[in-house]
Short mmCIF file of C-alpha atoms in Angstrom, two decimals:
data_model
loop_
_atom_site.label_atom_id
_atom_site.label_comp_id
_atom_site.label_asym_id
_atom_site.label_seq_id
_atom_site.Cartn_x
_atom_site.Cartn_y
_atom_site.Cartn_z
CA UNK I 1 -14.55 5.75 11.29
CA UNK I 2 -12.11 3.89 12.63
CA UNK I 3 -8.47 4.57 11.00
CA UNK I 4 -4.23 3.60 11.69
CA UNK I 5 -2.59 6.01 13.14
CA UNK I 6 1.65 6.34 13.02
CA UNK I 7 3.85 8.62 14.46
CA UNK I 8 5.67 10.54 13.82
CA UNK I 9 4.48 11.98 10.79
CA UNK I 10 8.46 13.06 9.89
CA UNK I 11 11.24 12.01 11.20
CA UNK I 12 14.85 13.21 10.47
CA UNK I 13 17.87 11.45 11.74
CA UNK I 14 22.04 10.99 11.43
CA UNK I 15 23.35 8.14 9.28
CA UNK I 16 23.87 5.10 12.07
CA UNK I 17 21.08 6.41 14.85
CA UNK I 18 18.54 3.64 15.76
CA UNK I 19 14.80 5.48 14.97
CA UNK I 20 11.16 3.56 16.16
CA UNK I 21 8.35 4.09 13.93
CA UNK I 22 5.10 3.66 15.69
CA UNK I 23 1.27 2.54 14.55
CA UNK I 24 -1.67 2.22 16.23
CA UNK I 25 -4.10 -0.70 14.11
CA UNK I 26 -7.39 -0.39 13.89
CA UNK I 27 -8.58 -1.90 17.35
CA UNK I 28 -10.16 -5.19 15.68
CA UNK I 29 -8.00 -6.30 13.13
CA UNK I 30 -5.30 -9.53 13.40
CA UNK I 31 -3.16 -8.96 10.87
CA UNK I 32 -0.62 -6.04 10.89
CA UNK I 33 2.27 -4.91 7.79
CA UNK I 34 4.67 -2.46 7.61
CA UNK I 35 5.26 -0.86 3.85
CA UNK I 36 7.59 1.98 2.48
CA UNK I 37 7.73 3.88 -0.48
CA UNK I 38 11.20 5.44 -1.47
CA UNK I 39 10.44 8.79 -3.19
CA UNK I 40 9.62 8.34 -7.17
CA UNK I 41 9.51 4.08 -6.47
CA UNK I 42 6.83 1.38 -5.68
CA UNK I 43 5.25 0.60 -2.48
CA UNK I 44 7.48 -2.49 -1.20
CA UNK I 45 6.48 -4.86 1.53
CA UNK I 46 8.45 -5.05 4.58
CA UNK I 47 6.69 -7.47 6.97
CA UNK I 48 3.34 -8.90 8.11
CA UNK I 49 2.58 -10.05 11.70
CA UNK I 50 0.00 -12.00 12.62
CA UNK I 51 -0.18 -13.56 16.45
CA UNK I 52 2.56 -11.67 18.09
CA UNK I 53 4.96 -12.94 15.02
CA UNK I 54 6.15 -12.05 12.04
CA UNK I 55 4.28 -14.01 9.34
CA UNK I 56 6.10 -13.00 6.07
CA UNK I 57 8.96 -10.41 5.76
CA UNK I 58 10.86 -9.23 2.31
CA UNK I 59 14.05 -9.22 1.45
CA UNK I 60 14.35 -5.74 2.59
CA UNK I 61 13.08 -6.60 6.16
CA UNK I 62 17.19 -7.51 7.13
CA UNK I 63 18.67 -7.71 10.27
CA UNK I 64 18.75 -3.77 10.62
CA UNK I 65 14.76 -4.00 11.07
CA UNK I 66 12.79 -5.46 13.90
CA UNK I 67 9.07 -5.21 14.60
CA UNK I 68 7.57 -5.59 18.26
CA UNK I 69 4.19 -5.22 19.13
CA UNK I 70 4.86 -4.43 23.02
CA UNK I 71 1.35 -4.22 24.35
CA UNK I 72 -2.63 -4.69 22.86
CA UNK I 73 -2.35 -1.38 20.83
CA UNK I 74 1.02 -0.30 19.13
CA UNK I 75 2.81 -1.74 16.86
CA UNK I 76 6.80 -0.54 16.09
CA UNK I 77 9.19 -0.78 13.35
CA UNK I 78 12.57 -0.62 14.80
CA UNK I 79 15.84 0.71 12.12
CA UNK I 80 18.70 -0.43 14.20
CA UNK I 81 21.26 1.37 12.03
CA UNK I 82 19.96 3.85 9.75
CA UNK I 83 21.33 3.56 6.41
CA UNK I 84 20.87 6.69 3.89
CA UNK I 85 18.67 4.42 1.76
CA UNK I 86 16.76 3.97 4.79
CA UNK I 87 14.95 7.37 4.10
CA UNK I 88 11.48 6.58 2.43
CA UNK I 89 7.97 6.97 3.59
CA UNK I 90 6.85 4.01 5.73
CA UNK I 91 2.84 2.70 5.80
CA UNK I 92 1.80 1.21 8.42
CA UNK I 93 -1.54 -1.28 7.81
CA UNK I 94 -3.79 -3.82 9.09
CA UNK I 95 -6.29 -5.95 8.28
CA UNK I 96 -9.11 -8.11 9.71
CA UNK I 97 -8.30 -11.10 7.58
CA UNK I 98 -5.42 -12.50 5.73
CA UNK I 99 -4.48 -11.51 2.37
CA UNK I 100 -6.28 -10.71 -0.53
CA UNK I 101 -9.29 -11.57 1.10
CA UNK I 102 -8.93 -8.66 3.56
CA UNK I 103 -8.55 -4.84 2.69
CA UNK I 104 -5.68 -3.27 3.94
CA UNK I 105 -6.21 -0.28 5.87
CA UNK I 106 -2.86 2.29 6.12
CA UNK I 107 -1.77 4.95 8.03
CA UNK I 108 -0.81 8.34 6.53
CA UNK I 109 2.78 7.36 6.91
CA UNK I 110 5.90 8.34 8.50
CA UNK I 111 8.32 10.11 6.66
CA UNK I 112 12.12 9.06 7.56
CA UNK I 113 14.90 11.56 6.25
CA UNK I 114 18.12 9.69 7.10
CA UNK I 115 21.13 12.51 6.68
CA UNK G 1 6.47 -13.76 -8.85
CA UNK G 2 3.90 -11.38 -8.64
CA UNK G 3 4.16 -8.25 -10.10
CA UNK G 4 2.45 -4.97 -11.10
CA UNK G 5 2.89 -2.68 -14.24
CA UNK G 6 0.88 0.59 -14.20
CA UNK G 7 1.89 2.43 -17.46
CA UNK G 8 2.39 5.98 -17.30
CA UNK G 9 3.01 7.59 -14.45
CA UNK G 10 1.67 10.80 -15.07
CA UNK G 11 -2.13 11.48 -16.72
CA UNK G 12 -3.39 14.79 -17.13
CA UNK G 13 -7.27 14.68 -17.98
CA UNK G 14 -10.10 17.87 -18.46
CA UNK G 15 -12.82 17.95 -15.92
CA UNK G 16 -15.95 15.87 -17.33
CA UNK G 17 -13.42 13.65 -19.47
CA UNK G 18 -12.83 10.49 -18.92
CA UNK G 19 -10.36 8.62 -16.80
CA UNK G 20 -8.41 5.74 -17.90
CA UNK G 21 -5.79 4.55 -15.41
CA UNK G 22 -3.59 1.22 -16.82
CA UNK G 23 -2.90 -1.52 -14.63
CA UNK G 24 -0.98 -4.98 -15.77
CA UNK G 25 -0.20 -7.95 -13.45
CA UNK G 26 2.03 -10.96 -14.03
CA UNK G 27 0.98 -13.78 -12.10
CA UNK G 28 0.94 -17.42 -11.77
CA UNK G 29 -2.38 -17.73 -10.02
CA UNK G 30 -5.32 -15.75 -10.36
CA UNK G 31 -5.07 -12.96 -8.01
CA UNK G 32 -6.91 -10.32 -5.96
CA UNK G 33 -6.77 -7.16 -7.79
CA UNK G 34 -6.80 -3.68 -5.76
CA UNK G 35 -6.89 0.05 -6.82
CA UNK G 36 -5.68 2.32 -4.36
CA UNK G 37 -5.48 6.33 -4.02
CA UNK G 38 -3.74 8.81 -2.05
CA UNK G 39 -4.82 12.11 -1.51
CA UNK G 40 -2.07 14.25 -0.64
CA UNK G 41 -0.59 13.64 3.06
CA UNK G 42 -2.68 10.81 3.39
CA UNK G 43 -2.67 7.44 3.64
CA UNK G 44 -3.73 4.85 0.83
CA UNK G 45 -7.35 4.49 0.41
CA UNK G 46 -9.03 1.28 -0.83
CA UNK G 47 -11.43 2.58 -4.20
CA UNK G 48 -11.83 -1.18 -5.22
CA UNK G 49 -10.99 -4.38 -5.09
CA UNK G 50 -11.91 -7.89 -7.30
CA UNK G 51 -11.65 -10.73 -6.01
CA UNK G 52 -12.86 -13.95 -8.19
CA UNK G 53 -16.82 -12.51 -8.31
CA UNK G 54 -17.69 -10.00 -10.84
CA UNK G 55 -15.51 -9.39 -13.51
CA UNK G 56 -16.45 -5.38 -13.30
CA UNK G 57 -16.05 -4.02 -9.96
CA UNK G 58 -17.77 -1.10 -8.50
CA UNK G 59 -15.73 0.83 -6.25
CA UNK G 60 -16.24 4.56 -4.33
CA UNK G 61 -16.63 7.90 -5.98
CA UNK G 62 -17.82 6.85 -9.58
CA UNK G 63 -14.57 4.66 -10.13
CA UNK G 64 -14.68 1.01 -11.88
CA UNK G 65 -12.37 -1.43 -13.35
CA UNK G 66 -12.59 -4.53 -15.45
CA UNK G 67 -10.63 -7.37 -15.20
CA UNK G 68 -9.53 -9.17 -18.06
CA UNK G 69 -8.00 -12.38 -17.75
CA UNK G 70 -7.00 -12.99 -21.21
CA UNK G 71 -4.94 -9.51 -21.31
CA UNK G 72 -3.67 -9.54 -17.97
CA UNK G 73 -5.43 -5.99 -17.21
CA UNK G 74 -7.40 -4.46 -14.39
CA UNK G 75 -8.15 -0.53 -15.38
CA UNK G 76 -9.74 1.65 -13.75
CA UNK G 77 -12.01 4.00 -15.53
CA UNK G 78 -14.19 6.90 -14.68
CA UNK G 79 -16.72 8.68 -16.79
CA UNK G 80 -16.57 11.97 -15.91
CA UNK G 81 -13.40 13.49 -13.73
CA UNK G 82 -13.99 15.51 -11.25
CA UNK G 83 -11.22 18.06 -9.18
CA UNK G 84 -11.32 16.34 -6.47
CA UNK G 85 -9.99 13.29 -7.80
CA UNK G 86 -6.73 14.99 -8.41
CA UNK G 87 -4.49 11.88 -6.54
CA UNK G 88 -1.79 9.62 -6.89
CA UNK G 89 -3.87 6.18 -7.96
CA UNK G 90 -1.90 2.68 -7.15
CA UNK G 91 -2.61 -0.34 -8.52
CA UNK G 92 -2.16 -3.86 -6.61
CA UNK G 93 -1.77 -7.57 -6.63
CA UNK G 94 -2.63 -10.22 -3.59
CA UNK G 95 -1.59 -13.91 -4.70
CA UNK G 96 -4.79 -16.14 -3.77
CA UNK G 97 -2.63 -19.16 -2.57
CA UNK G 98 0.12 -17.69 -0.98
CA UNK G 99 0.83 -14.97 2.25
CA UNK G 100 -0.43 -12.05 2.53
CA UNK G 101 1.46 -10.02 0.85
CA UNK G 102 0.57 -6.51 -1.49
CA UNK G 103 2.24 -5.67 -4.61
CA UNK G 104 1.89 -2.17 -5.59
CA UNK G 105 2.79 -0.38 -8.78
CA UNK G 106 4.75 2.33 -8.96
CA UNK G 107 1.44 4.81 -9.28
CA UNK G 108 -0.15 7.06 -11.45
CA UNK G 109 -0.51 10.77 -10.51
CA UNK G 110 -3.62 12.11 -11.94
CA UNK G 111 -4.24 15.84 -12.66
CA UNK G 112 -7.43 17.05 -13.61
CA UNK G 113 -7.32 20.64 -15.48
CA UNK G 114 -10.55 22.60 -14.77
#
């Protein structure tokens, strides 16, 4: 069955140090979204990108975070800066179509412990 | 604004019992409704979804849910619990009319004493 993949599964980095998250989508879908979940709080959107741009993006999604999808397969979630609050798990997702109408799928998640 | 409410964060059911995870939304259009669970070091797994058809909605491994417009609910229920569903369970929102973004609850862990 095809799934999302992300690496690294845990990640632990120095206050300030620039980290990449990666995903691999599931090969068909359009739509792509980055999510994290800070330990004991909701899962927040970050972004959506659909057509090599970002679609939507949260209030969270500042200037810190970029998102790149460099060639048919990955897709990256760039912390410039890594803030202590930065450390959360992040989902990576995708979808066929937009929305409601299409079921995200997510990635186990990458676990970012900023220090 | 869309939002989620999933009341009580913790349940603790016997095997065979029943299951009866709470899920509120506030929103100004009728939305797409979502239950998702997360075994643990997974990712989220769709278990069901409703989305302007049926009011009850059939999802994977026994689970169902109801939504009711008039109290703003979409619970998900199971008959019998089984070990295996031992998971964190998170409820979510999809606005029909605008983006594509997921609200999410803050989860329910389920436990399921033998």
């Amino acid at each position: 069955e095809p799934e999302v993949t992300q690496t690294p599964s845990h990640q632990v980095t120095q206050m300030g140090q620039e980290v990449i998250l990666r995903c691999v989508p599931i090969s068909n879908h359009l739509y792509f979204y980055w999510y994290r979940q800070i330990l004991g709080q909701k899962v927040e959107f970050l972004v959506s990108f659909y057509n090599n741009e970002i679609s939507e993006k949260s209030e969270i999604f500042d200037d810190q975070f970029s998102v790149e999808r460099p060639d048919g397969s990955n897709f990256t979630l760039k912390i410039r800066s890594t803030k202590l609050e930065d450390s959360a798990m992040y989902f990576c997702a995708s979808s066929e179509a937009r929305g409601g109408t299409g079921e995200l799928f997510f990635g186990e998640g990458s676990r970012l412990t900023v220090l | 604004a869309q939002s989620v409410t999933q009341l009580g964060s913790h349940v603790s059911v016997s095997e065979g019992a029943l299951v009866l995870l709470r899920c509120n939304y506030s929103s100004s259009v009728p939305p797409y409704l979502f239950w998702y669970v997360q075994y643990p070091n997974q990712g989220l797994q769709l278990l069901l979804k409703y989305t302007s058809a049926a009011t009850l909605v059939k999802g994977i491994n026994g689970f169902e849910a109801e939504f009711k417009k008039s109290e703003t609910s979409f619970h998900l229920t199971k008959p019998s619990a089984h070990m295996s569903d031992a998971a964190e369970y998170f409820c979510a929102v999809s606005p029909t009319n605008t983006g594509n973004q997921f609200y999410f609850g803050t989860g329910t862990s389920l436990t399921v004493i033998p």
